[in-house]
């Protein structure tokens, strides 16, 4: 779901993180620790980019910091593994840097541990000086319209998790028996899903898409994808990279309503460069639809997609049996305001669109992890100031749970560095008391053992990684992801459940 390459992140660092006279990255934080300083035990909850970038910064600028990263999945890297589209391998290269962080002596990964269930926040606070919450935003925003629970209606995150190997989405079994799919939302995730639904199977076979989803897509009857947004072309949230990939997708044709772009040429010139280039590409694609060459290409294509603007969902229409999706009712909207801040207002005009699959891609929000952690239910965020959780000394947050599910990977990196700097400042100023010795993971490990919870270490992940890569190589793929809810009995613990042991060993043979 992150839309930035490692190279872009590197450019961001070069431009915005000049080394200061204090020897730190542009924030005034000096390297103030020494080998004689007491260890600062830090717990980070969440092993996605926010968690790893926070760990990276703390390890770099405080040599007495010892970090434990907790993750509910058996494997690390969060949305880099489970959210980034299979055909975007360049974005996943960031795991190389995260791996170097995890392999440092002062950093440990502990997978297969659900904080708030297997271990409480209060228990972690007792075991660590610092607690950083970086568990992301995995709750879907609901449409709140009739028919939302019909068979064939799915959240975008569920479908993304399905084709990316998220264990809880393995049995999604999406309805792919109808020719038309509707995606609600004009963000990058919406275009990612449209691309996966329409991509030639031979292209997907070369990615790390899961085997079960590849098989389903191979038998899919979806030939038309309609991507619906409440506002107009000037307000789309996707980026030019995703749009360009859709326009160039083999065996597909783009359908535009030319009236959607009337008068935009005069407006575009005053927009910031990234937005201007995006709108110009949409206008160019719309104009080229009428060219002789494009008409010939459209005639040969077997699949199509379109962007529908100024439409808001009113109802999911049931099929004749009343159980499945039969279509969607849309309200025609109008804009009030200007440019990117314009708001969509529903009108009395409506239209019905026949379809068999509806995917909601209208955003995510975080959830409260524990009653003891302050949480803003309305905003779906942990209330904080520069990453310091309000009214909770020693507790911090970074990433989407801190600022909301917005931005690219460089945004998350900068945000996480800011939180790490707040920790360092609080240690240096004495605001954070680190004088008492803390037990860290040794204390938590004893609790987990009593509760029958077996963590997966980073060395355990490396075994999984090697197995996935080897299995993928046989199929001509970068990797073949293991999808299991229980990986730990093979690597880290004595087997306590014969079915679990059989499952792991049979998959590794």
PDB file of N, CA, C and O in Angstrom, residues 80-115:
ATOM      1  N   UNK A  80       4.406  -4.203   3.978  1.00  0.00           N
ATOM      2  CA  UNK A  80       5.340  -4.461   2.884  1.00  0.00           C
ATOM      3  C   UNK A  80       5.115  -5.874   2.339  1.00  0.00           C
ATOM      4  O   UNK A  80       5.173  -6.114   1.142  1.00  0.00           O
ATOM      5  N   UNK A  81       4.816  -6.809   3.236  1.00  0.00           N
ATOM      6  CA  UNK A  81       4.541  -8.184   2.819  1.00  0.00           C
ATOM      7  C   UNK A  81       3.074  -8.372   2.438  1.00  0.00           C
ATOM      8  O   UNK A  81       2.763  -9.018   1.438  1.00  0.00           O
ATOM      9  N   UNK A  82       2.159  -7.810   3.231  1.00  0.00           N
ATOM     10  CA  UNK A  82       0.747  -8.118   3.082  1.00  0.00           C
ATOM     11  C   UNK A  82      -0.065  -7.033   2.387  1.00  0.00           C
ATOM     12  O   UNK A  82      -1.251  -7.229   2.126  1.00  0.00           O
ATOM     13  N   UNK A  83       0.534  -5.884   2.073  1.00  0.00           N
ATOM     14  CA  UNK A  83      -0.218  -4.795   1.469  1.00  0.00           C
ATOM     15  C   UNK A  83       0.271  -4.352   0.110  1.00  0.00           C
ATOM     16  O   UNK A  83      -0.527  -3.980  -0.751  1.00  0.00           O
ATOM     17  N   UNK A  84       1.569  -4.390  -0.106  1.00  0.00           N
ATOM     18  CA  UNK A  84       2.129  -3.965  -1.396  1.00  0.00           C
ATOM     19  C   UNK A  84       1.698  -4.946  -2.483  1.00  0.00           C
ATOM     20  O   UNK A  84       1.721  -6.157  -2.283  1.00  0.00           O
ATOM     21  N   UNK A  85       1.312  -4.412  -3.628  1.00  0.00           N
ATOM     22  CA  UNK A  85       0.837  -5.254  -4.725  1.00  0.00           C
ATOM     23  C   UNK A  85       1.919  -6.238  -5.175  1.00  0.00           C
ATOM     24  O   UNK A  85       3.107  -5.893  -5.201  1.00  0.00           O
ATOM     25  N   UNK A  86       1.527  -7.469  -5.540  1.00  0.00           N
ATOM     26  CA  UNK A  86       2.513  -8.483  -5.950  1.00  0.00           C
ATOM     27  C   UNK A  86       3.388  -8.049  -7.124  1.00  0.00           C
ATOM     28  O   UNK A  86       4.535  -8.485  -7.227  1.00  0.00           O
ATOM     29  N   UNK A  87       2.849  -7.202  -8.006  1.00  0.00           N
ATOM     30  CA  UNK A  87       3.604  -6.778  -9.183  1.00  0.00           C
ATOM     31  C   UNK A  87       4.389  -5.487  -8.932  1.00  0.00           C
ATOM     32  O   UNK A  87       4.818  -4.825  -9.881  1.00  0.00           O
ATOM     33  N   UNK A  88       4.605  -5.150  -7.656  1.00  0.00           N
ATOM     34  CA  UNK A  88       5.433  -3.991  -7.285  1.00  0.00           C
ATOM     35  C   UNK A  88       6.617  -4.448  -6.434  1.00  0.00           C
ATOM     36  O   UNK A  88       6.784  -3.995  -5.293  1.00  0.00           O
ATOM     37  N   UNK A  89       7.467  -5.314  -6.956  1.00  0.00           N
ATOM     38  CA  UNK A  89       8.572  -5.847  -6.144  1.00  0.00           C
ATOM     39  C   UNK A  89       9.583  -4.787  -5.722  1.00  0.00           C
ATOM     40  O   UNK A  89      10.250  -4.941  -4.702  1.00  0.00           O
ATOM     41  N   UNK A  90       9.695  -3.711  -6.497  1.00  0.00           N
ATOM     42  CA  UNK A  90      10.682  -2.675  -6.168  1.00  0.00           C
ATOM     43  C   UNK A  90      10.366  -2.002  -4.828  1.00  0.00           C
ATOM     44  O   UNK A  90      11.267  -1.595  -4.102  1.00  0.00           O
ATOM     45  N   UNK A  91       9.069  -1.909  -4.495  1.00  0.00           N
ATOM     46  CA  UNK A  91       8.685  -1.304  -3.220  1.00  0.00           C
ATOM     47  C   UNK A  91       9.098  -2.204  -2.060  1.00  0.00           C
ATOM     48  O   UNK A  91       9.441  -1.735  -0.976  1.00  0.00           O
ATOM     49  N   UNK A  92       9.094  -3.506  -2.304  1.00  0.00           N
ATOM     50  CA  UNK A  92       9.404  -4.473  -1.246  1.00  0.00           C
ATOM     51  C   UNK A  92      10.895  -4.549  -0.934  1.00  0.00           C
ATOM     52  O   UNK A  92      11.288  -5.185   0.046  1.00  0.00           O
ATOM     53  N   UNK A  93      11.723  -3.910  -1.744  1.00  0.00           N
ATOM     54  CA  UNK A  93      13.166  -3.941  -1.497  1.00  0.00           C
ATOM     55  C   UNK A  93      13.554  -3.309  -0.168  1.00  0.00           C
ATOM     56  O   UNK A  93      14.650  -3.538   0.347  1.00  0.00           O
ATOM     57  N   UNK A  94      12.653  -2.530   0.406  1.00  0.00           N
ATOM     58  CA  UNK A  94      12.938  -1.890   1.686  1.00  0.00           C
ATOM     59  C   UNK A  94      13.147  -2.925   2.789  1.00  0.00           C
ATOM     60  O   UNK A  94      13.762  -2.633   3.811  1.00  0.00           O
ATOM     61  N   UNK A  95      12.667  -4.158   2.593  1.00  0.00           N
ATOM     62  CA  UNK A  95      12.864  -5.188   3.620  1.00  0.00           C
ATOM     63  C   UNK A  95      14.347  -5.516   3.800  1.00  0.00           C
ATOM     64  O   UNK A  95      14.741  -6.037   4.849  1.00  0.00           O
ATOM     65  N   UNK A  96      15.171  -5.208   2.812  1.00  0.00           N
ATOM     66  CA  UNK A  96      16.614  -5.449   2.961  1.00  0.00           C
ATOM     67  C   UNK A  96      17.186  -4.591   4.085  1.00  0.00           C
ATOM     68  O   UNK A  96      17.986  -5.063   4.901  1.00  0.00           O
ATOM     69  N   UNK A  97      16.763  -3.334   4.146  1.00  0.00           N
ATOM     70  CA  UNK A  97      17.215  -2.447   5.224  1.00  0.00           C
ATOM     71  C   UNK A  97      16.629  -2.883   6.559  1.00  0.00           C
ATOM     72  O   UNK A  97      17.313  -2.867   7.590  1.00  0.00           O
ATOM     73  N   UNK A  98      15.358  -3.301   6.549  1.00  0.00           N
ATOM     74  CA  UNK A  98      14.729  -3.753   7.788  1.00  0.00           C
ATOM     75  C   UNK A  98      15.411  -5.017   8.319  1.00  0.00           C
ATOM     76  O   UNK A  98      15.548  -5.192   9.532  1.00  0.00           O
ATOM     77  N   UNK A  99      15.831  -5.871   7.404  1.00  0.00           N
ATOM     78  CA  UNK A  99      16.528  -7.093   7.817  1.00  0.00           C
ATOM     79  C   UNK A  99      17.841  -6.760   8.507  1.00  0.00           C
ATOM     80  O   UNK A  99      18.194  -7.371   9.525  1.00  0.00           O
ATOM     81  N   UNK A 100      18.562  -5.774   7.978  1.00  0.00           N
ATOM     82  CA  UNK A 100      19.813  -5.365   8.619  1.00  0.00           C
ATOM     83  C   UNK A 100      19.564  -4.830  10.020  1.00  0.00           C
ATOM     84  O   UNK A 100      20.350  -5.069  10.943  1.00  0.00           O
ATOM     85  N   UNK A 101      18.459  -4.132  10.204  1.00  0.00           N
ATOM     86  CA  UNK A 101      18.097  -3.652  11.542  1.00  0.00           C
ATOM     87  C   UNK A 101      17.805  -4.820  12.471  1.00  0.00           C
ATOM     88  O   UNK A 101      18.292  -4.877  13.605  1.00  0.00           O
ATOM     89  N   UNK A 102      17.017  -5.780  11.984  1.00  0.00           N
ATOM     90  CA  UNK A 102      16.626  -6.920  12.813  1.00  0.00           C
ATOM     91  C   UNK A 102      17.804  -7.810  13.185  1.00  0.00           C
ATOM     92  O   UNK A 102      17.769  -8.488  14.217  1.00  0.00           O
ATOM     93  N   UNK A 103      18.843  -7.802  12.367  1.00  0.00           N
ATOM     94  CA  UNK A 103      19.998  -8.657  12.623  1.00  0.00           C
ATOM     95  C   UNK A 103      21.001  -8.026  13.592  1.00  0.00           C
ATOM     96  O   UNK A 103      21.972  -8.683  13.983  1.00  0.00           O
ATOM     97  N   UNK A 104      20.776  -6.779  13.979  1.00  0.00           N
ATOM     98  CA  UNK A 104      21.672  -6.158  14.951  1.00  0.00           C
ATOM     99  C   UNK A 104      21.538  -6.849  16.302  1.00  0.00           C
ATOM    100  O   UNK A 104      20.452  -7.308  16.684  1.00  0.00           O
ATOM    101  N   UNK A 105      22.625  -6.902  17.020  1.00  0.00           N
ATOM    102  CA  UNK A 105      22.665  -7.599  18.306  1.00  0.00           C
ATOM    103  C   UNK A 105      21.650  -7.018  19.282  1.00  0.00           C
ATOM    104  O   UNK A 105      21.067  -7.744  20.096  1.00  0.00           O
ATOM    105  N   UNK A 106      21.412  -5.718  19.185  1.00  0.00           N
ATOM    106  CA  UNK A 106      20.531  -5.053  20.148  1.00  0.00           C
ATOM    107  C   UNK A 106      19.070  -4.999  19.699  1.00  0.00           C
ATOM    108  O   UNK A 106      18.257  -4.282  20.269  1.00  0.00           O
ATOM    109  N   UNK A 107      18.732  -5.773  18.671  1.00  0.00           N
ATOM    110  CA  UNK A 107      17.354  -5.784  18.182  1.00  0.00           C
ATOM    111  C   UNK A 107      16.876  -7.220  18.019  1.00  0.00           C
ATOM    112  O   UNK A 107      17.601  -8.058  17.480  1.00  0.00           O
ATOM    113  N   UNK A 108      15.672  -7.495  18.484  1.00  0.00           N
ATOM    114  CA  UNK A 108      15.101  -8.840  18.364  1.00  0.00           C
ATOM    115  C   UNK A 108      13.667  -8.757  17.854  1.00  0.00           C
ATOM    116  O   UNK A 108      12.922  -7.838  18.206  1.00  0.00           O
ATOM    117  N   UNK A 109      13.302  -9.730  17.040  1.00  0.00           N
ATOM    118  CA  UNK A 109      11.938  -9.837  16.509  1.00  0.00           C
ATOM    119  C   UNK A 109      11.236 -10.999  17.198  1.00  0.00           C
ATOM    120  O   UNK A 109      11.815 -12.073  17.368  1.00  0.00           O
ATOM    121  N   UNK A 110       9.977 -10.769  17.591  1.00  0.00           N
ATOM    122  CA  UNK A 110       9.183 -11.797  18.235  1.00  0.00           C
ATOM    123  C   UNK A 110       7.810 -11.842  17.566  1.00  0.00           C
ATOM    124  O   UNK A 110       6.930 -11.034  17.862  1.00  0.00           O
ATOM    125  N   UNK A 111       7.647 -12.774  16.633  1.00  0.00           N
ATOM    126  CA  UNK A 111       6.389 -12.914  15.912  1.00  0.00           C
ATOM    127  C   UNK A 111       5.437 -13.867  16.613  1.00  0.00           C
ATOM    128  O   UNK A 111       5.778 -14.557  17.564  1.00  0.00           O
ATOM    129  N   UNK A 112       4.185 -13.878  16.120  1.00  0.00           N
ATOM    130  CA  UNK A 112       3.149 -14.771  16.641  1.00  0.00           C
ATOM    131  C   UNK A 112       2.686 -14.369  18.046  1.00  0.00           C
ATOM    132  O   UNK A 112       2.231 -15.208  18.821  1.00  0.00           O
ATOM    133  N   UNK A 113       2.806 -13.080  18.376  1.00  0.00           N
ATOM    134  CA  UNK A 113       2.379 -12.580  19.685  1.00  0.00           C
ATOM    135  C   UNK A 113       1.379 -11.441  19.462  1.00  0.00           C
ATOM    136  O   UNK A 113       1.724 -10.414  18.863  1.00  0.00           O
ATOM    137  N   UNK A 114       0.168 -11.628  19.940  1.00  0.00           N
ATOM    138  CA  UNK A 114      -0.850 -10.587  19.815  1.00  0.00           C
ATOM    139  C   UNK A 114      -0.892  -9.775  21.096  1.00  0.00           C
ATOM    140  O   UNK A 114      -1.356 -10.261  22.138  1.00  0.00           O
ATOM    141  N   UNK A 115      -0.387  -8.557  21.014  1.00  0.00           N
ATOM    142  CA  UNK A 115      -0.406  -7.669  22.175  1.00  0.00           C
ATOM    143  C   UNK A 115      -1.847  -7.253  22.446  1.00  0.00           C
ATOM    144  O   UNK A 115      -2.585  -6.882  21.532  1.00  0.00           O
TER     145      UNK A 115
END
